[in-house]
mmCIF file of C-alpha atoms in Angstrom:
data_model
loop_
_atom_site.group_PDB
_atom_site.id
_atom_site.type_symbol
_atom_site.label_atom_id
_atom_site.label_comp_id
_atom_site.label_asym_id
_atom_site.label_seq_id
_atom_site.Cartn_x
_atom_site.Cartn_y
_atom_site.Cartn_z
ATOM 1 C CA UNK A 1 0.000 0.000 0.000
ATOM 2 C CA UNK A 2 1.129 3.478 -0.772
ATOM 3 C CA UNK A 3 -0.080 6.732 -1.480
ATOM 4 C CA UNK A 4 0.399 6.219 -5.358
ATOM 5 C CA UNK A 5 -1.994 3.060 -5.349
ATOM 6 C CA UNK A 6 -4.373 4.502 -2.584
ATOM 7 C CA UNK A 7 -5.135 7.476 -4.943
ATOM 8 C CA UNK A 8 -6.546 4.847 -7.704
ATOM 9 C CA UNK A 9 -7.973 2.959 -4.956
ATOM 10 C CA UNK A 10 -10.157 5.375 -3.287
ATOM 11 C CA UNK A 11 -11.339 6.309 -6.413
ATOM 12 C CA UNK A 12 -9.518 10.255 -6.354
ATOM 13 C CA UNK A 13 -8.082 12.433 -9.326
ATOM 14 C CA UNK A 14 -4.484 11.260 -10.567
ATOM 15 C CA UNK A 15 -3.109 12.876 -13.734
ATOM 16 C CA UNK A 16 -1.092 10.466 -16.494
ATOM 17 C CA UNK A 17 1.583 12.359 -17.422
ATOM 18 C CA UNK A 18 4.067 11.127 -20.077
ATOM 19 C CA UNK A 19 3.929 8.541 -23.714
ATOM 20 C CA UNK A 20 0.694 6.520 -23.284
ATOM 21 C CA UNK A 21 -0.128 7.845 -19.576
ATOM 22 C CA UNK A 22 -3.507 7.241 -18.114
ATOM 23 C CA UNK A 23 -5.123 9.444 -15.461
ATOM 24 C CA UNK A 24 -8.294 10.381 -14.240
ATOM 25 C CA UNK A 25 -8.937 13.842 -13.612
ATOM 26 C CA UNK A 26 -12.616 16.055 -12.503
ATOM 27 C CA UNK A 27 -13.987 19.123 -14.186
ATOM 28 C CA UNK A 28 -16.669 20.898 -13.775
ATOM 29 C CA UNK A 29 -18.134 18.301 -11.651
ATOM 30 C CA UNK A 30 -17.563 15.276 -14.098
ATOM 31 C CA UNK A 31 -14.859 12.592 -14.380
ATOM 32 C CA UNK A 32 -12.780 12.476 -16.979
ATOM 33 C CA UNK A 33 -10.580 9.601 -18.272
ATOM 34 C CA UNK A 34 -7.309 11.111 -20.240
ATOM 35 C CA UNK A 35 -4.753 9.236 -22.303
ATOM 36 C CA UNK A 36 -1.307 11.161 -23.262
ATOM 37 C CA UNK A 37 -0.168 10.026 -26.532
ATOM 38 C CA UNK A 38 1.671 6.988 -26.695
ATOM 39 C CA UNK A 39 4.602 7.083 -29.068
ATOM 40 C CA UNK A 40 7.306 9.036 -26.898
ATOM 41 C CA UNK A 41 8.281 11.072 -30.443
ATOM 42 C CA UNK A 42 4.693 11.947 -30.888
ATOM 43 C CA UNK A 43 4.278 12.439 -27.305
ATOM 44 C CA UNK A 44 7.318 14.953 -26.970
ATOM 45 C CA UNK A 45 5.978 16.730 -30.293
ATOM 46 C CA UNK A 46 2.982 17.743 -29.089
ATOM 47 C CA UNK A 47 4.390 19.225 -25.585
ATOM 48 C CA UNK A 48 6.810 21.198 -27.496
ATOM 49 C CA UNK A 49 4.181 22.385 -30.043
ATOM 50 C CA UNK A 50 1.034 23.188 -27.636
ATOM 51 C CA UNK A 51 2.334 21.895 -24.265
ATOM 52 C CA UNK A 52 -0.158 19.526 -24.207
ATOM 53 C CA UNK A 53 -0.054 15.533 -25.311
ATOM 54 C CA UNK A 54 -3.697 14.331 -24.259
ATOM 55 C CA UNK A 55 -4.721 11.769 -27.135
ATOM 56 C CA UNK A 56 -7.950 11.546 -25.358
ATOM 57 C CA UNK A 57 -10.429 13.077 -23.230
ATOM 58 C CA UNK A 58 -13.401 11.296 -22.692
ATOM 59 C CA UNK A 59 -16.500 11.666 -20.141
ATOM 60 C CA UNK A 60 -17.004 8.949 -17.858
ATOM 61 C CA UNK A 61 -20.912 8.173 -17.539
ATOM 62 C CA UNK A 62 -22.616 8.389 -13.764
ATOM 63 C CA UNK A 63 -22.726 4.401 -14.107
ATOM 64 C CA UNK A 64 -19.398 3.835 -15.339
ATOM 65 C CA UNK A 65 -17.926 5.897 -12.366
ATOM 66 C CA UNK A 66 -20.090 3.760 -9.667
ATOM 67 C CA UNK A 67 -18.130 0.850 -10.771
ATOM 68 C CA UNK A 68 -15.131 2.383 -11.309
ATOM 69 C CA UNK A 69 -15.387 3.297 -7.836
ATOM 70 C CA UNK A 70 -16.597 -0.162 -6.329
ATOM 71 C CA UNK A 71 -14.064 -1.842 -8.273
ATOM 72 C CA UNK A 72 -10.932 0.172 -6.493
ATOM 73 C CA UNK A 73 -12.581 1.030 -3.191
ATOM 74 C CA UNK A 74 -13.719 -2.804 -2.224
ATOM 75 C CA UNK A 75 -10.402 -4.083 -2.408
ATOM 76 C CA UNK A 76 -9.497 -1.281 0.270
ATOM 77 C CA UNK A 77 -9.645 -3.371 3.797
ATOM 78 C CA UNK A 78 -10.997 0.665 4.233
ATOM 79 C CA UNK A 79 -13.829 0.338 1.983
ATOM 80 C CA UNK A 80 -15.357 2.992 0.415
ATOM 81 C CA UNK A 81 -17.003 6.448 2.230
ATOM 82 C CA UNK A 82 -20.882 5.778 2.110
ATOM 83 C CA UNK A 83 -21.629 9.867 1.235
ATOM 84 C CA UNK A 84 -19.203 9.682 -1.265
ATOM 85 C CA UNK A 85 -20.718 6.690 -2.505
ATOM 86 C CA UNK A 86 -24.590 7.925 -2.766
ATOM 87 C CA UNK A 87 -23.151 11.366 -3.666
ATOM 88 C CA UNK A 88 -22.530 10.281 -6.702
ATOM 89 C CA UNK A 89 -25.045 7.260 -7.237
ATOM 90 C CA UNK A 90 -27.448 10.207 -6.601
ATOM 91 C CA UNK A 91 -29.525 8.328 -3.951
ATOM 92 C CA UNK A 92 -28.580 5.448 -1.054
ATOM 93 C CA UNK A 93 -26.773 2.716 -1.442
ATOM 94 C CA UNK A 94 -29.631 0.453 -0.325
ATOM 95 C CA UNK A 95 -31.918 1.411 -3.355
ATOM 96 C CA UNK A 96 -29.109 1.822 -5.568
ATOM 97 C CA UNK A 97 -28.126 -1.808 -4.832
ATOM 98 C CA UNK A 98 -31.114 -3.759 -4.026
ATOM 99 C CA UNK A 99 -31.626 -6.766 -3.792
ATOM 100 C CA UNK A 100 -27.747 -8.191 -3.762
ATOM 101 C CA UNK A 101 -26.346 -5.835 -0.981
ATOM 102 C CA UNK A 102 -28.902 -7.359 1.345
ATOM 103 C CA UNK A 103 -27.408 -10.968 0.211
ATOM 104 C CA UNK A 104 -23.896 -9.921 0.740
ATOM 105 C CA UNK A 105 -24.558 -8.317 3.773
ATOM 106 C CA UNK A 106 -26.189 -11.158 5.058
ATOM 107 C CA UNK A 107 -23.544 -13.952 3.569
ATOM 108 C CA UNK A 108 -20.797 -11.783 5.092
ATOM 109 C CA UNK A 109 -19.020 -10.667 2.426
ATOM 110 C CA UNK A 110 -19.664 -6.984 3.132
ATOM 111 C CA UNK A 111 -20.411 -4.486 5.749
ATOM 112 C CA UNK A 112 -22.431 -1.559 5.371
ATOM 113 C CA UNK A 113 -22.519 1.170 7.959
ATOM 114 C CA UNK A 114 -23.503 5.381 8.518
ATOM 115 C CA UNK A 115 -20.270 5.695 7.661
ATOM 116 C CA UNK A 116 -19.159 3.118 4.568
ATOM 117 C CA UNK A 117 -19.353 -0.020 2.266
ATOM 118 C CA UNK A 118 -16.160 -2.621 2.926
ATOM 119 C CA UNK A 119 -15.835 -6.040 1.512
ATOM 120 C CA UNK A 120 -15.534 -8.458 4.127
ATOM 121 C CA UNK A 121 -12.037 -10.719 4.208
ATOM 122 C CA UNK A 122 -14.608 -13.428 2.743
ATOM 123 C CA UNK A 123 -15.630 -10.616 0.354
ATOM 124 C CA UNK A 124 -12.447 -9.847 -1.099
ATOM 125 C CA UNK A 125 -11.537 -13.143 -1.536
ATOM 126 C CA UNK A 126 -14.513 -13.741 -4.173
ATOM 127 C CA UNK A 127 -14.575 -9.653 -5.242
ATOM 128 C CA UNK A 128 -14.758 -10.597 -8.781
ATOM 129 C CA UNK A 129 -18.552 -12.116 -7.989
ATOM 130 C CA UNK A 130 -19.194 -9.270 -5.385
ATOM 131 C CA UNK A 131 -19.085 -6.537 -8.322
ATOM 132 C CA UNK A 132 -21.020 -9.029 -10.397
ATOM 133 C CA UNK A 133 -23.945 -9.069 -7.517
ATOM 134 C CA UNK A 134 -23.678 -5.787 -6.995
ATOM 135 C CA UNK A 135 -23.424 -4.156 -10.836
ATOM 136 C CA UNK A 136 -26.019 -6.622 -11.989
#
């Protein structure tokens, strides 16, 4: 664990900077994904020309970010911040997720609290099916 990994992980900004860099980046309220140019002669070219090497730009969707964001923050033995969470699934987590959170709740393979979602140990083990249940 370290801060470079926990900044994917809990789902935060991170820019990609150099030949085929990925980041993730918010404006204007909406998440971006970004992609530098991947050729380093191409890459440098464009700095040197505009100061700029973003291939692409493109809006990630409301839905798209909700799994983004389960898919980092569940392998956190942290979890993931319930307001953040129905902040941006624009309602709670129980609606958003019925009926499967209720069956992984109750099969222990996650927690919910006021405070956030985690993936159990169990949970973790078997993420891969967790999302599945959850994202259905």
């Amino acid at each position: 664990e370290c801060r470079h990994n926990l900044a994917y992980w809990r789902y935060e900004d991170y820019l990609g900077i150099g030949p085929g860099a990925h980041g993730r980046v918010t404006r204007a309220g909406a998440k971006l994904a970004t992609q530098q140019r991947r050729a380093p002669e191409a890459w440098l070219a464009a700095i040197e020309e505009s100061g700029s090497a973003f291939e692409e730009m493109t809006p990630i969707s409301r839905d798209a970010s909700i799994e983004e964001m389960l898919m980092m923050g569940l392998r956190l033995a942290e979890g993931i911040p319930r307001p953040r969470l129905e902040a941006l699934a624009e309602r709670n987590i129980e609606d958003r997720f019925r009926p499967a959170l209720s069956r992984l709740v109750e099969g222990g393979f996650v927690t919910l609290t006021d405070e956030r979602l985690v993936a159990t140990a169990a949970g973790r083990q078997r993420l891969n099916a967790v999302l599945g249940a959850l994202l259905a």
